[in-house]
Short mmCIF file of C-alpha atoms in Angstrom, two decimals:
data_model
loop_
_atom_site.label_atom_id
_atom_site.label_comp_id
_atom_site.label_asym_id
_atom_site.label_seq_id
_atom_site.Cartn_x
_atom_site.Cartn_y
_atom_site.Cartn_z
CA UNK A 868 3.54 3.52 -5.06
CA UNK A 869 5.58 6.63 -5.19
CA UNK A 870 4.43 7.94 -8.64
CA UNK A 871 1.48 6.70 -8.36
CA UNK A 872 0.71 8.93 -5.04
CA UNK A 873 2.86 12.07 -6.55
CA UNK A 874 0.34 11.69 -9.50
CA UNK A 875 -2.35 11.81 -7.41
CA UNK A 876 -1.24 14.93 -5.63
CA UNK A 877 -0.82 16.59 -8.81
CA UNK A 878 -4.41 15.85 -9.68
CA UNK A 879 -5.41 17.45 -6.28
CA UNK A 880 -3.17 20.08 -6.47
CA UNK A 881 -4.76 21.55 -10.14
CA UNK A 882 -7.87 22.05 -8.18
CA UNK A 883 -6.65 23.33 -4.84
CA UNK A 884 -4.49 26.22 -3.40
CA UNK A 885 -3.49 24.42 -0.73
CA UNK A 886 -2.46 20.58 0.25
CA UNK A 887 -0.63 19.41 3.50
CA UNK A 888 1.56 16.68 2.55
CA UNK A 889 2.64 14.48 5.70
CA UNK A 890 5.84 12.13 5.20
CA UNK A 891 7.15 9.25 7.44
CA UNK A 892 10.73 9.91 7.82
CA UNK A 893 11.87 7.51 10.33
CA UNK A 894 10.46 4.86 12.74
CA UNK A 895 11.77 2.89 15.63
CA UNK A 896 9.96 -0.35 16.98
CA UNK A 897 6.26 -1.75 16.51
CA UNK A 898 4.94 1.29 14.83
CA UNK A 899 1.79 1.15 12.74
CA UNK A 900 3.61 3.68 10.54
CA UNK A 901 6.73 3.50 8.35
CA UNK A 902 9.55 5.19 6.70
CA UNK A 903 7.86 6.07 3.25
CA UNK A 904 4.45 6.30 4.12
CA UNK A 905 2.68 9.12 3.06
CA UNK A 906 -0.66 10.87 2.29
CA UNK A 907 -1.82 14.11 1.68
CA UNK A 908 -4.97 16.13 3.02
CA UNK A 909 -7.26 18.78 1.97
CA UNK A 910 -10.09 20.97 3.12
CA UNK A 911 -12.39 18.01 2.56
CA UNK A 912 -10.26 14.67 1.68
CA UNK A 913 -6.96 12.80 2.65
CA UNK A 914 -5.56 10.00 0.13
CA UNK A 915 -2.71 7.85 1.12
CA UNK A 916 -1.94 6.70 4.94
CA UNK A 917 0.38 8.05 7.90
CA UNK A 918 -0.38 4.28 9.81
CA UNK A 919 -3.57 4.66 10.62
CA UNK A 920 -5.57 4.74 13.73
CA UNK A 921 -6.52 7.78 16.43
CA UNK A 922 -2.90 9.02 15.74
CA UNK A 923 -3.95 9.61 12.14
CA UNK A 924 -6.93 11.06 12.49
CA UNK A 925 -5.86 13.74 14.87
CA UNK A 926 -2.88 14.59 12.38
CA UNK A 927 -5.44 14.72 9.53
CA UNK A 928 -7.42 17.21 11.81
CA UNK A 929 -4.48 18.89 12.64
CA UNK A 930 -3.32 19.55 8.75
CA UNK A 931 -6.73 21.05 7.98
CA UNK A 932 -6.12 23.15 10.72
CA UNK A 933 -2.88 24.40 8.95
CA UNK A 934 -4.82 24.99 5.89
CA UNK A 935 -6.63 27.84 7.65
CA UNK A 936 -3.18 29.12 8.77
CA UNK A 937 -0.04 31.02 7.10
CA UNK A 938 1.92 29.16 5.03
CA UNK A 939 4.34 27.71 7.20
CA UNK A 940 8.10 25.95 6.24
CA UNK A 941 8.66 22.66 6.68
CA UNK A 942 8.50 20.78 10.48
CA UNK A 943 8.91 17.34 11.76
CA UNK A 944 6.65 15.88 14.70
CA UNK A 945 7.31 12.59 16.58
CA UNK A 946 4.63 10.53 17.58
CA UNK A 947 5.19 7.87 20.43
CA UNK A 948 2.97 4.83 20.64
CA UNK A 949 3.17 4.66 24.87
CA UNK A 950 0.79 5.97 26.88
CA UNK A 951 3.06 6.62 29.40
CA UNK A 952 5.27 8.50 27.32
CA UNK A 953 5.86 12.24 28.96
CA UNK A 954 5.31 14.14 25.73
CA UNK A 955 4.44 13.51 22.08
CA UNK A 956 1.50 10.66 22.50
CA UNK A 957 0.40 9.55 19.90
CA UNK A 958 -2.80 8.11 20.99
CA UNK A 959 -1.79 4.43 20.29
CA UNK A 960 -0.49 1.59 22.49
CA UNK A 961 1.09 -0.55 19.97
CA UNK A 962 4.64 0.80 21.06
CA UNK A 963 6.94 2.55 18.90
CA UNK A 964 7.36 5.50 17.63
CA UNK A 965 7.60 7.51 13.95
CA UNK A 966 8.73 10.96 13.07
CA UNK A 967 6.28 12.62 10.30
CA UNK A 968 7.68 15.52 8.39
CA UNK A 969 4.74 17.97 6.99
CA UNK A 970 4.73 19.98 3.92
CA UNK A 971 2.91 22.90 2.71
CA UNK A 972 2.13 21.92 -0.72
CA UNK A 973 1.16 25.36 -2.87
CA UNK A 974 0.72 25.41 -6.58
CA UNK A 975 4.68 26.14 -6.83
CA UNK A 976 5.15 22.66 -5.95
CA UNK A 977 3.76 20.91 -9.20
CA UNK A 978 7.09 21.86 -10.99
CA UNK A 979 8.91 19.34 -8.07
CA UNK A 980 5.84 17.19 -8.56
CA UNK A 981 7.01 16.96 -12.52
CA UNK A 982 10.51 16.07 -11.71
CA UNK A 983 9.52 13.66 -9.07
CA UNK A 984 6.88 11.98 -12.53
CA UNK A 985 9.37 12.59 -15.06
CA UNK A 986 11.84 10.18 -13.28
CA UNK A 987 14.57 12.52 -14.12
CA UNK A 988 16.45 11.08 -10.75
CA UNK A 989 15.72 8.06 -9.63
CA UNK A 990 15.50 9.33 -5.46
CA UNK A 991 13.24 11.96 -3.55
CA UNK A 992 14.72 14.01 -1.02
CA UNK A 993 12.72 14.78 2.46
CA UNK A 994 14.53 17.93 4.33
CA UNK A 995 13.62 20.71 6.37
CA UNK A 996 14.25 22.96 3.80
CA UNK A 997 12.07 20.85 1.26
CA UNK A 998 11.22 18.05 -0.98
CA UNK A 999 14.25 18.13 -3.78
CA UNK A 1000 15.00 15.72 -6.54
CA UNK A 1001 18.48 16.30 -5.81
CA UNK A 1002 20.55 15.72 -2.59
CA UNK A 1003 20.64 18.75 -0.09
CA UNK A 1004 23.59 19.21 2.04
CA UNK A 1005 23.65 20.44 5.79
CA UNK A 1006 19.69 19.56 6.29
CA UNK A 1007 18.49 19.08 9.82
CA UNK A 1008 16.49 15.76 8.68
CA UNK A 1009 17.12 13.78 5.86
CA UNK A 1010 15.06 10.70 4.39
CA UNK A 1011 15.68 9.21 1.24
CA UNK A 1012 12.91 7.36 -0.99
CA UNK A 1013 13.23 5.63 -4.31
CA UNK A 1014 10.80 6.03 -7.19
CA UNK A 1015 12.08 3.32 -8.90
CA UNK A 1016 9.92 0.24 -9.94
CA UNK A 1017 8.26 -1.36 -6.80
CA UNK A 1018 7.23 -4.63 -6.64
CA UNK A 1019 3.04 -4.98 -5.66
CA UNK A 1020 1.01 -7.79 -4.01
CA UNK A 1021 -2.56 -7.35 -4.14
CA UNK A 1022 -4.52 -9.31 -1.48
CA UNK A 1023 -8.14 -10.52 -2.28
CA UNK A 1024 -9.62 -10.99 0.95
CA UNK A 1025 -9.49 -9.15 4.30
CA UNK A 1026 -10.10 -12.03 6.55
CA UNK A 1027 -7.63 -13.63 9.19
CA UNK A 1028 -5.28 -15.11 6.87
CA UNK A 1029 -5.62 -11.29 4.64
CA UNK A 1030 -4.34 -9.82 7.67
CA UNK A 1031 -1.06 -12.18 8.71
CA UNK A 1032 0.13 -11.88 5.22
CA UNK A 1033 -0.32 -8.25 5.09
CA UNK A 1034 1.91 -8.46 8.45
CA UNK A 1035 4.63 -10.87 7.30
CA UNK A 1036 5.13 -9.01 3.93
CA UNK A 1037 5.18 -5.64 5.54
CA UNK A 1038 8.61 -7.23 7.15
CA UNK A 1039 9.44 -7.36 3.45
CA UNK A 1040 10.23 -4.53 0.23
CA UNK A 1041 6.44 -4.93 -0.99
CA UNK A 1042 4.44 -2.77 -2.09
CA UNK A 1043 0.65 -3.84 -0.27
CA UNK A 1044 -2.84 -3.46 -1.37
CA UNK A 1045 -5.74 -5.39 0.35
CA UNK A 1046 -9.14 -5.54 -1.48
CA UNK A 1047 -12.30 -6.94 0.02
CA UNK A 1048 -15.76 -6.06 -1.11
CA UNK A 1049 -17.54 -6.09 2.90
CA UNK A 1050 -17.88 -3.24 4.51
CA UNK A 1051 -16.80 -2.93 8.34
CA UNK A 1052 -14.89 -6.38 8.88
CA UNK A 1053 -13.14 -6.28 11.50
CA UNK A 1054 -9.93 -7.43 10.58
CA UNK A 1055 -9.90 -5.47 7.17
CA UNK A 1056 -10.37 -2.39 9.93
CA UNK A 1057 -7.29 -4.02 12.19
CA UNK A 1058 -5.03 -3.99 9.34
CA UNK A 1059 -2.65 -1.32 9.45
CA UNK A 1060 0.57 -3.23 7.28
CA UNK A 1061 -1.49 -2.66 4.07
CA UNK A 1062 -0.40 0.54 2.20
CA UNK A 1063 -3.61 0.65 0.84
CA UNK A 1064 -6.65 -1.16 1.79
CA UNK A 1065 -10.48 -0.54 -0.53
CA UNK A 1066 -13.71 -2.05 -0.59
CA UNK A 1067 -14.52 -3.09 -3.88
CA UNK A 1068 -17.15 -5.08 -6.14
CA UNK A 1069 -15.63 -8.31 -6.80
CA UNK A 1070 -17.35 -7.86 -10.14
CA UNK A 1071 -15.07 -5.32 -10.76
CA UNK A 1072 -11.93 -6.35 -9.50
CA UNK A 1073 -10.04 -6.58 -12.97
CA UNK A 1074 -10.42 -2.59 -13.15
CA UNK A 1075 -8.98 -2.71 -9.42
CA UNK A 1076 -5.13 -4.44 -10.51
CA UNK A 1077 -3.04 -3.52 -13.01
CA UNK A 1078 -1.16 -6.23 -15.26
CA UNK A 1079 2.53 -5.87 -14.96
CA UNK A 1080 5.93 -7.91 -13.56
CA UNK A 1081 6.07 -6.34 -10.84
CA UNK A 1082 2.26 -6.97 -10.09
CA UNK A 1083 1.78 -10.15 -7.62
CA UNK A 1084 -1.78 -11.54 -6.82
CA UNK A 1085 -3.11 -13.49 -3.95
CA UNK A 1086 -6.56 -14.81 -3.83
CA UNK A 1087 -8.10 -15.40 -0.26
CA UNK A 1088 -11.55 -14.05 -0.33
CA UNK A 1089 -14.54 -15.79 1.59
CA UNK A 1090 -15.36 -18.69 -0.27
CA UNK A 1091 -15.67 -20.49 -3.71
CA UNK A 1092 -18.27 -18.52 -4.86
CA UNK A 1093 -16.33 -15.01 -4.50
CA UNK A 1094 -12.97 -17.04 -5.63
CA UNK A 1095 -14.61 -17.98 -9.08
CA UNK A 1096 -15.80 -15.11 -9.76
CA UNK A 1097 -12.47 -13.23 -9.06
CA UNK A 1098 -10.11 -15.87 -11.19
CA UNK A 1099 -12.81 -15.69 -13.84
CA UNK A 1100 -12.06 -11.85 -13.78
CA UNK A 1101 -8.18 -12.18 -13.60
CA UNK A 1102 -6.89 -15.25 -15.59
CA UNK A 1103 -7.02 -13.84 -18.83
CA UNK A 1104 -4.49 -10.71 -16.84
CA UNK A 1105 -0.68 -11.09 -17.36
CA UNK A 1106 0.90 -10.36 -13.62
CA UNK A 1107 4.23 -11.91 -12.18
CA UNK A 1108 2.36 -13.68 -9.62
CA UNK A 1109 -1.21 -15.49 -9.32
CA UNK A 1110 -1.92 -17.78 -6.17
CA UNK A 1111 -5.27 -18.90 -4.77
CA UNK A 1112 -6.17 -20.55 -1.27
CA UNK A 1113 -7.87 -23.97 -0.98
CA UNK A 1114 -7.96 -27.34 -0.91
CA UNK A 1115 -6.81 -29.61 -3.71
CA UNK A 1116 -10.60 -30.36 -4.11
CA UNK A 1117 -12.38 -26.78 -4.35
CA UNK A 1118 -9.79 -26.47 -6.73
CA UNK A 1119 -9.78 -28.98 -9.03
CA UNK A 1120 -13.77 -28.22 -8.95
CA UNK A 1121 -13.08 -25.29 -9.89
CA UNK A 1122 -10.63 -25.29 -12.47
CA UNK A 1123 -12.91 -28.01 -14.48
CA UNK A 1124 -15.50 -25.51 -13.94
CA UNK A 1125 -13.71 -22.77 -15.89
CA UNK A 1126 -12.45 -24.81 -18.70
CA UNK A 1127 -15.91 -26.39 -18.93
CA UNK A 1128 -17.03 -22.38 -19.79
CA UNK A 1129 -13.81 -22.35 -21.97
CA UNK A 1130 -10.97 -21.02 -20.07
CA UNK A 1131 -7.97 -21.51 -21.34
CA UNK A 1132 -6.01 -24.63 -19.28
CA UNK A 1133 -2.50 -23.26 -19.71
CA UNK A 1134 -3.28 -19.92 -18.04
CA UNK A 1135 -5.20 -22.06 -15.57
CA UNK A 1136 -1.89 -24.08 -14.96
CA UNK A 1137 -0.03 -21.20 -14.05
CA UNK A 1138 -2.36 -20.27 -11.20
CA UNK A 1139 -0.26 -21.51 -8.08
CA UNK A 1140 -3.18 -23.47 -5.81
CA UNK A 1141 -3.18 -24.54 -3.49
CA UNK A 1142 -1.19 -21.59 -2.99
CA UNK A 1143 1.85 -21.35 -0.80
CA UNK A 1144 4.93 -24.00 -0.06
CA UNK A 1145 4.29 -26.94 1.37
CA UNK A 1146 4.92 -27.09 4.86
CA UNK A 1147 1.82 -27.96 6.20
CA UNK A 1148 1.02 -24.98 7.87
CA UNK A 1149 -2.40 -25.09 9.15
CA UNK A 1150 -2.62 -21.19 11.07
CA UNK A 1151 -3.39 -17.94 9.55
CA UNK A 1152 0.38 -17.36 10.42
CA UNK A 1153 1.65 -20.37 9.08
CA UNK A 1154 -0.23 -19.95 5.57
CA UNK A 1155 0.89 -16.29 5.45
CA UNK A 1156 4.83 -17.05 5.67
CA UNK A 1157 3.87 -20.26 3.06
CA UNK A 1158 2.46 -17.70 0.63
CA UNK A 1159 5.59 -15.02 1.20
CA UNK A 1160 8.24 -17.87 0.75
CA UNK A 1161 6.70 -18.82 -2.80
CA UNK A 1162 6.33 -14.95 -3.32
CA UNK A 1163 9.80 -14.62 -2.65
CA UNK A 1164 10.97 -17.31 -4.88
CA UNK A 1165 8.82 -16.33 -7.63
CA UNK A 1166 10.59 -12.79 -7.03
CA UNK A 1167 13.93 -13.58 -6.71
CA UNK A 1168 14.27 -16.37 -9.75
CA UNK A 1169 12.94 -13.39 -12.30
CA UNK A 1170 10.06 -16.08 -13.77
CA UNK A 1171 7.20 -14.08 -15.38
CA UNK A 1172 3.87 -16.01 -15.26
CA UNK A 1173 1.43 -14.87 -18.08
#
């Protein structure tokens, strides 16, 4: 996630004078955003996420409102999710609060953007006096952030279920992308654990997830139609991870399906479905810490499925 945003940034920042780049640095309770979450914003866009809601869309109006001002050094401001709270509202109700650090990101900053892609240390360093690749000494703030190798679940379906996973592993060191191809659904909207969250054409989706071992794969989407044609799309993908939801029946349907049309069985048979452990969980809850316990296990035993 970390490279992957800094890369983006650099891609911005070749066309633009000028990006605000806004950093979680610290957050206490049920806040929608966390330490590490970032994005940046221009004249005209924003990639990335702060946590979402009416707190983040005043801060993204507030940024472009730097952009028409001096260049400024860096600042923190804390955001409390309370509406009762004296000073520093944030908007939100959720309780909580975060601390965002801003940064006015010229064209000097590439050369810290190349360090930060060149991996030539292995930490990024959020102070008042700037972003570093090196530890600074006697800063006001101080947040730490690793760019080394994160592990990524991609979640195929923004539904109920989509949404209490997205929740559980967000108590968890994943990485989390949510991918659903209708626009508006409510709970797609609701979901502010997911790092990144994009509307997609099914159709598509292999261009949408990268193969990898650190690349984990849950497929929850509406129905058996729009689960075929995913796995159709993503079996023949190497990733450490690949689970789908459904009963033993839709499955086995369509798994003889597939290999009717000539998929491979052994890739087939490393598809975990029904997905999850088996503890009969029958709520969106209960399925969503099913699926992060086999997650986990996959994770933590090192076992590669390809």
């Amino acid at each position: 996630m970390v490279l992957d945003f800094y890369a983006k940034l650099k891609e911005q920042l070749l066309h633009e004078e000028r990006v605000i780049l806004m950093v979680v640095i610290d957050n206490e309770g049920s806040s929608p955003g966390r330490k590490g979450f970032k994005m940046f914003v221009t004249k005209s866009q924003m990639f990335g996420t702060i946590g979402g809601g009416i707190m983040e869309h005043k801060l993204v109006e507030y940024a472009q409102r730097l952009l028409e001002k001096p260049v400024f050094d860096p600042f923190v401001k804390k955001q409390i999710h309370d509406k009762s709270a004296i000073k520093d509202q944030s908007g939100m109700i959720c309780s909580g609060q975060q601390t965002i650090a801003f940064y006015d990101c010229g064209k000097a900053f590439l050369s810290v953007i190349e360090k930060i892609l060149n991996q030539n240390n292995n930490f990024i360093f959020y102070t008042n006096k700037n972003i570093e690749t090196n530890e600074v000494e006697n800063a006001e703030y101080f947040f730490k952030e690793s760019t080394q190798l994160v592990q990524k679940v991609y979640i195929i379906g923004g539904g109920h279920v989509g949404l209490a996973l997205s929740e559980v592993l967000s108590k968890l060191d994943f990485e989390i992308h949510i991918l659903d191809h209708r626009d508006n659904l409510n709970t797609m909207n609701a979901n502010r654990f997911a790092h990144f969250r994009e509307i997609i054409d099914f159709e598509q989706i292999e261009k949408h997830i990268p193969n990898g071992d650190s690349i984990y794969v849950v497929i929850m989407s509406f129905g058996y139609r729009t689960d075929d044609i995913i796995l159709r799309r993503l079996i023949n993908k190497n990733f450490k991870y690949i689970g789908m939801l459904g009963s033993k029946e839709k499955i086995a349907t369509l798994f003889a399906n597939m290999m009717a049309d000539n998929f491979d069985k052994d890739r087939l048979a490393k598809v975990c479905a029904p997905i999850g452990v088996a503890i009969k969980s029958e709520t969106a809850y209960e399925i969503a810490i099913s699926v992060a316990a086999q997650i986990i296990s996959v994770k933590n035993r090192n076992l590669m499925i390809n």
